[in-house]
Short mmCIF file of C-alpha atoms and ligand atoms in Angstrom, two decimals:
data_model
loop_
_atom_site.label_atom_id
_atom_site.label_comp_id
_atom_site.label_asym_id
_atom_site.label_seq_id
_atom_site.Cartn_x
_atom_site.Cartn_y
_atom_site.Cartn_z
CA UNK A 1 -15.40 40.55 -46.45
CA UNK A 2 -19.09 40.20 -47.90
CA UNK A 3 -19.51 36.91 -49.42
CA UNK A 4 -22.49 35.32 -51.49
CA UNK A 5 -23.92 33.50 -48.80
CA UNK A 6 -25.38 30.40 -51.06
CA UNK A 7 -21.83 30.04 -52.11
CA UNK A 8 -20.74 28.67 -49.39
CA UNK A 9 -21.86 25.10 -48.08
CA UNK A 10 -23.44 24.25 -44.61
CA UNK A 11 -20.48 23.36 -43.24
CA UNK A 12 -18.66 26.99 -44.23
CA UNK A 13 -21.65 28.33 -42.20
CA UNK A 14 -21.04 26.68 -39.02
CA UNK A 15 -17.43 26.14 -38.82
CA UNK A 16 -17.34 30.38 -39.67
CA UNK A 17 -16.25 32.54 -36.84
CA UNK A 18 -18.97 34.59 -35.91
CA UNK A 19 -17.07 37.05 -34.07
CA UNK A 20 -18.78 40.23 -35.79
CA UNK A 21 -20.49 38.08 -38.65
CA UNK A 22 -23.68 39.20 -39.98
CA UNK A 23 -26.37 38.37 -42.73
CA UNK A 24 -26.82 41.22 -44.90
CA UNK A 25 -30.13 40.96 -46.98
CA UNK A 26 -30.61 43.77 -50.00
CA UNK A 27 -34.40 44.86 -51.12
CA UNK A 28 -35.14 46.70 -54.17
CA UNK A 29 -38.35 47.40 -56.40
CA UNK A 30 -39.70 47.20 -59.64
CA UNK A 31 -41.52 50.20 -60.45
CA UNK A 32 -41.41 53.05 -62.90
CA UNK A 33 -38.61 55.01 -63.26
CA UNK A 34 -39.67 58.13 -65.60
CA UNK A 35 -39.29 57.21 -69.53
CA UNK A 36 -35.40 57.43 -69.40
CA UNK A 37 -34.85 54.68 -66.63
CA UNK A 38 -35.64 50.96 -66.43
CA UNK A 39 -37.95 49.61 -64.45
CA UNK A 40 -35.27 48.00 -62.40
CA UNK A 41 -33.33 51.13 -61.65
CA UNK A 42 -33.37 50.79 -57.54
CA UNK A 43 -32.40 47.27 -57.82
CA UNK A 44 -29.46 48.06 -60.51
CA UNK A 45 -28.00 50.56 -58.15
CA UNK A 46 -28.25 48.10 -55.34
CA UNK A 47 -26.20 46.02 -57.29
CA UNK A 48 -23.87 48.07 -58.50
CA UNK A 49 -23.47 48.73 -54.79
CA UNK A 50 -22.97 45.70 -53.30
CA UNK A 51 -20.39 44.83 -56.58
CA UNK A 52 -18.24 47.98 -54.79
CA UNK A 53 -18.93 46.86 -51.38
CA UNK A 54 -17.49 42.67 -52.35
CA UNK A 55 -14.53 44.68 -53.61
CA UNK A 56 -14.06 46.56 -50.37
CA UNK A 57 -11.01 45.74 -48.43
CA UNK A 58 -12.24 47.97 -45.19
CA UNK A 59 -15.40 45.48 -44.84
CA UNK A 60 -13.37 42.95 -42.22
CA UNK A 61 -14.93 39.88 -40.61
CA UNK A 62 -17.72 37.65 -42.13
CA UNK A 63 -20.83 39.42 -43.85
CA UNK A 64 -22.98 36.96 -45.51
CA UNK A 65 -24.75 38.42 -48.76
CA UNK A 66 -28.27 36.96 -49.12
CA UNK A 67 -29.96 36.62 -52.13
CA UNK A 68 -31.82 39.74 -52.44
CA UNK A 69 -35.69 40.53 -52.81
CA UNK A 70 -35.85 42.30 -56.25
CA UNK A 71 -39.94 43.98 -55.58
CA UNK A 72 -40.72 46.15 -52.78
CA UNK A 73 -43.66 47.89 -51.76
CA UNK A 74 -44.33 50.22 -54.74
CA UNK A 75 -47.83 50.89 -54.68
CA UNK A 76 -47.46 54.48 -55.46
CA UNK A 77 -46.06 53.99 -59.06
CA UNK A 78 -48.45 51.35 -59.75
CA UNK A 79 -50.27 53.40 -62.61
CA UNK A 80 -47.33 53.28 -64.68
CA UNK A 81 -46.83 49.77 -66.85
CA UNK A 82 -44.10 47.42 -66.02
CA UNK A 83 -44.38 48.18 -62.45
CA UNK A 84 -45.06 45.65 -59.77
CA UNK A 85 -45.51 45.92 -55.69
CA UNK A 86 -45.91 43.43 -53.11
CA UNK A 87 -48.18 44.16 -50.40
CA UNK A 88 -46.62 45.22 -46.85
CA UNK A 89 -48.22 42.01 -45.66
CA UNK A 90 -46.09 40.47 -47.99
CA UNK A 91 -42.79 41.90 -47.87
CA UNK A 92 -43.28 41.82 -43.69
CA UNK A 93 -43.79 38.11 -44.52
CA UNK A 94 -40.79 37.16 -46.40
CA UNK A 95 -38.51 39.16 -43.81
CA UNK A 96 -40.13 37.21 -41.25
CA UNK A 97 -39.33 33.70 -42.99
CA UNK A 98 -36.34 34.43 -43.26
CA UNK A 99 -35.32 35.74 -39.67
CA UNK A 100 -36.86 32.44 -38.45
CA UNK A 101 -34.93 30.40 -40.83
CA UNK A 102 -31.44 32.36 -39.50
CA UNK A 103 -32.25 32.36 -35.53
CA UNK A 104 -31.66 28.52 -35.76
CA UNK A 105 -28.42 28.75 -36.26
CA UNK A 106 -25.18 30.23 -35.20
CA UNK A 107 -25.02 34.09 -36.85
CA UNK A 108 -27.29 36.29 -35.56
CA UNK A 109 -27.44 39.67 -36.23
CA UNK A 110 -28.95 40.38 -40.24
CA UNK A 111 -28.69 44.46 -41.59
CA UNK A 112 -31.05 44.71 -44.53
CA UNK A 113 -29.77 47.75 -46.72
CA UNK A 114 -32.78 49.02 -48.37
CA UNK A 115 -32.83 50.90 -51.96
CA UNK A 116 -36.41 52.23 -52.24
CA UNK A 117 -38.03 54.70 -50.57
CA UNK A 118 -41.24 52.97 -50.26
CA UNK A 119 -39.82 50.33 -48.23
CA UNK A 120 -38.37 52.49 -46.04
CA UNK A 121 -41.08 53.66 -43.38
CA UNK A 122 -42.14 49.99 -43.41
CA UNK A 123 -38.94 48.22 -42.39
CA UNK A 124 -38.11 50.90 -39.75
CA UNK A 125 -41.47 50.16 -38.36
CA UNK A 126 -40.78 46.46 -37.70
CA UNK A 127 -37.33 46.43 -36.35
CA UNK A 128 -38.07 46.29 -32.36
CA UNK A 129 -40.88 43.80 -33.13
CA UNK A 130 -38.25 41.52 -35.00
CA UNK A 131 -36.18 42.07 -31.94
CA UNK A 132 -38.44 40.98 -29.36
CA UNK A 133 -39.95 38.18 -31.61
CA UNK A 134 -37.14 36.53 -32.57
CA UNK A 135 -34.54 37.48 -29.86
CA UNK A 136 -32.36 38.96 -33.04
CA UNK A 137 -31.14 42.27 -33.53
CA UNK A 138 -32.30 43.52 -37.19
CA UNK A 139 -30.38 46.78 -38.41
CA UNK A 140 -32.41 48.67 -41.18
CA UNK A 141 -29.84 51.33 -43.73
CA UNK A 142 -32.34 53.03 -45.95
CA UNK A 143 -30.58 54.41 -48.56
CA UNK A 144 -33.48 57.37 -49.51
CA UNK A 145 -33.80 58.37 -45.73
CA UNK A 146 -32.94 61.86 -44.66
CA UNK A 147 -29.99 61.27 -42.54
CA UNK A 148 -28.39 58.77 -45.27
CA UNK A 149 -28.31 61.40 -47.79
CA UNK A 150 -27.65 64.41 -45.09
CA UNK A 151 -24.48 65.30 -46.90
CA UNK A 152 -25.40 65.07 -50.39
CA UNK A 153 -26.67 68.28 -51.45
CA UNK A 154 -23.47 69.24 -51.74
CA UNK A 155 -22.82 66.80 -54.91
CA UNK A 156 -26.30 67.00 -56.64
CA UNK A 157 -27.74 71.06 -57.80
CA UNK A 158 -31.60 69.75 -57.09
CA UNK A 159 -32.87 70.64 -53.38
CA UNK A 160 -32.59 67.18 -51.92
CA UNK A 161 -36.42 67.86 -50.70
CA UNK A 162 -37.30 67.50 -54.65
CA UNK A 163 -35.13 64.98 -55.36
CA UNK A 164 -37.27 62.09 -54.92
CA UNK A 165 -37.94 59.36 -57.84
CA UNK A 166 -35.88 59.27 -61.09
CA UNK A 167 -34.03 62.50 -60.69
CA UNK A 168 -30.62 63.72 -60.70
CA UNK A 169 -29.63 61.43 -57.98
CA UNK A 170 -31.05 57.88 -59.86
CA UNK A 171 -29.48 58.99 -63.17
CA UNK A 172 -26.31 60.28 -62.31
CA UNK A 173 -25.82 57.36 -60.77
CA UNK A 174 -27.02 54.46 -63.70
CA UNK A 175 -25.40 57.14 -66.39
CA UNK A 176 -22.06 56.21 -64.60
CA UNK A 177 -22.23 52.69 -63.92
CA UNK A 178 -25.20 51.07 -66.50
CA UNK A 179 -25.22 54.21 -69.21
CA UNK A 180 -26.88 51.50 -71.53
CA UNK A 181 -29.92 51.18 -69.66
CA UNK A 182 -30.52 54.60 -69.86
CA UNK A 183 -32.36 56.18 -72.93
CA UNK A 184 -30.37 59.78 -72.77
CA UNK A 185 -32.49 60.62 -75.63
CA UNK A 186 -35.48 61.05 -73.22
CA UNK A 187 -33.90 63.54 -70.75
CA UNK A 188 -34.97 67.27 -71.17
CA UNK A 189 -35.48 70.11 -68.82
CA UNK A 190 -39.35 70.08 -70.00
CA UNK A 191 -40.06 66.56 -68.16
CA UNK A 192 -38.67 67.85 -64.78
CA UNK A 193 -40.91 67.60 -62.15
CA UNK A 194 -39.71 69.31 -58.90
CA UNK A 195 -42.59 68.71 -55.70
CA UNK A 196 -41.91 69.05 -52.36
CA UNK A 197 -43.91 66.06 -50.59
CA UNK A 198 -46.48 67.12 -47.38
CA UNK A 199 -45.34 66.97 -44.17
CA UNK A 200 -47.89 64.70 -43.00
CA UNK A 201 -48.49 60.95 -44.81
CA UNK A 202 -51.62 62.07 -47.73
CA UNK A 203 -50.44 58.33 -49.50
CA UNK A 204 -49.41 60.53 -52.92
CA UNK A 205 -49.51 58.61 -55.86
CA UNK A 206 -46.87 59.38 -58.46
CA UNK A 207 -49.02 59.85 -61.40
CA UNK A 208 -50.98 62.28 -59.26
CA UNK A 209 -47.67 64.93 -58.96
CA UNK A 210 -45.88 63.88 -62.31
CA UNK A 211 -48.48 63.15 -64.96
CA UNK A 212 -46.30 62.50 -68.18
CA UNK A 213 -43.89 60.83 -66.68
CA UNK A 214 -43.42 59.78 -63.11
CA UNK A 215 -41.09 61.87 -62.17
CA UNK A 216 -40.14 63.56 -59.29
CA UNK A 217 -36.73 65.40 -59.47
CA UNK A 218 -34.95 67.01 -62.56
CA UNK A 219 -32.82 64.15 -64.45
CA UNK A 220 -32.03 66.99 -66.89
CA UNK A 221 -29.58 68.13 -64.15
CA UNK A 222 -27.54 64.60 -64.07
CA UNK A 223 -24.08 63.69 -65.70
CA UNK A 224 -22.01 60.45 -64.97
CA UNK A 225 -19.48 62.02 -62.60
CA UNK A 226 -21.96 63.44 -60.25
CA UNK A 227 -22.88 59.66 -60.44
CA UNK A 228 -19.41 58.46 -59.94
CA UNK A 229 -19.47 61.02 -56.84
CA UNK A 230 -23.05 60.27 -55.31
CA UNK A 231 -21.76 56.06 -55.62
CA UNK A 232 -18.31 56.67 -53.15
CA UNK A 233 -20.39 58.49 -50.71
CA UNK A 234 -23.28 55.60 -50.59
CA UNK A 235 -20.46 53.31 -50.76
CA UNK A 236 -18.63 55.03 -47.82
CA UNK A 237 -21.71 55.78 -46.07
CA UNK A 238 -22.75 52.39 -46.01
CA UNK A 239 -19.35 50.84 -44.85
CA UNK A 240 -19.66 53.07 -42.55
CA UNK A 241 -22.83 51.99 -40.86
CA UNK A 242 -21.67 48.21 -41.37
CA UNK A 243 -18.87 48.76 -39.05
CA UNK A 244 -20.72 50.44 -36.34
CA UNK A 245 -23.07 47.71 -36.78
CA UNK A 246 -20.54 44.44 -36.49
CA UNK A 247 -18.93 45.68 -33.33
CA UNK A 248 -22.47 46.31 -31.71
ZN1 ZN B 1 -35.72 54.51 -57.39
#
């Protein structure tokens, strides 16, 4: 079962068998999201996720929701309006304050399930150093990392390589489960934007590659049921991983 953590009183907490029980702590962003998508778009998938994943009978045991951290590292979107990052420093910070808060009591074991790509290389990089510093296993699922999405090309017509900020996969997915939030009126073939990113780290910017509009993908190509699709699999992909995780 996940359960809102600040729900539950002190004395839930500690009388709670911790056989398997984790934290689970979600990160977003705030950044840009093309002209058809709100600036919240990684954090309203989150939470559209973690809505399927309370509902979830498979998830057994306790799994404590945090409250999440709705910015993330987002410097590379920072030309566009609306948009706001945190610094690494920062966002290393708060993950820190909070591991040192948790490893005074009882559970211990905390899987943050990222949504943005930005945050993604940072996390990963911190994991053994959270391990060693504060004797507590940290478990990082990245939703936009290569081997979460390794089965998806089948459900999206974009090569996955181009599907990278506010594309099929983003839109499909809020035209299915927020279609209000997106401005459909915006979408056309002539604001696609398909780049293949280096192989090596050149820190791209995403009003360098997508000028007009900050994308990076081809939300022409979405519809609500590849949405609907693209959901079960992060859904299933993710209980998945939290399974493997609780009996580690
Ligand atoms: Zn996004």
């Amino acid at each position: 079962m996940l359960i809102e953590a600040n729900s539950l009183s002190w004395q839930d907490i500690d009388e709670m068998d911790t056989e398997g029980a984790c934290y689970v702590l979600p990160i977003a962003a705030m950044e840009q999201h093309g002209r058809h998508l709100p600036l919240g778009t990684d954090d309203f998938i989150l939470q559209t996720i973690l809505k399927n994943l309370k509902e979830d009978k498979r998830i057994t045991g306790n799994m404590l929701l945090l409250p999440a951290i709705h910015y993330g590292s987002s410097h590379e979107h920072l030309d566009f309006p609306g948009t706001v990052s945190l610094s690494s420093n920062t966002i290393i910070s708060i993950v820190e304050d909070i591991l040192f808060s948790l490893k005074m009591h009882k559970i211990k074991k905390l899987i943050i399930l990222n949504s943005h790509g930005g945050n993604t290389s940072l996390l990963n990089a911190h994991v053994k150093e959270w391990k060693q510093k504060y004797c507590f296993p940290v478990f990082v699922i990245n939703l936009w990392d290569s081997s979460f999405f390794d089965e998806v090309q089948t459900l999206i017509e974009t090569p996955l390589s181009s599907d990278i900020h506010a594309g099929e996969i983003e839109t499909s997915i809020l035209q299915h489960a927020m279609p209000s939030v997106v401005h459909h009126d915006r979408i056309s073939t002539s604001l696609d934007c398909l780049v293949t990113l280096k192989p090596y780290g050149d820190g791209w910017f995403s009003v360098e590659l997508s000028p007009h509009n900050g994308v990076l993908g081809a939300a022409s190509k979405a519809n609500p049921e590849k949405g609907k699709r693209l959901l079960q699999y992060i859904t299933d992909r993710i209980i998945r991983y939290f399974l493997e995780i609780k009996n580690l």
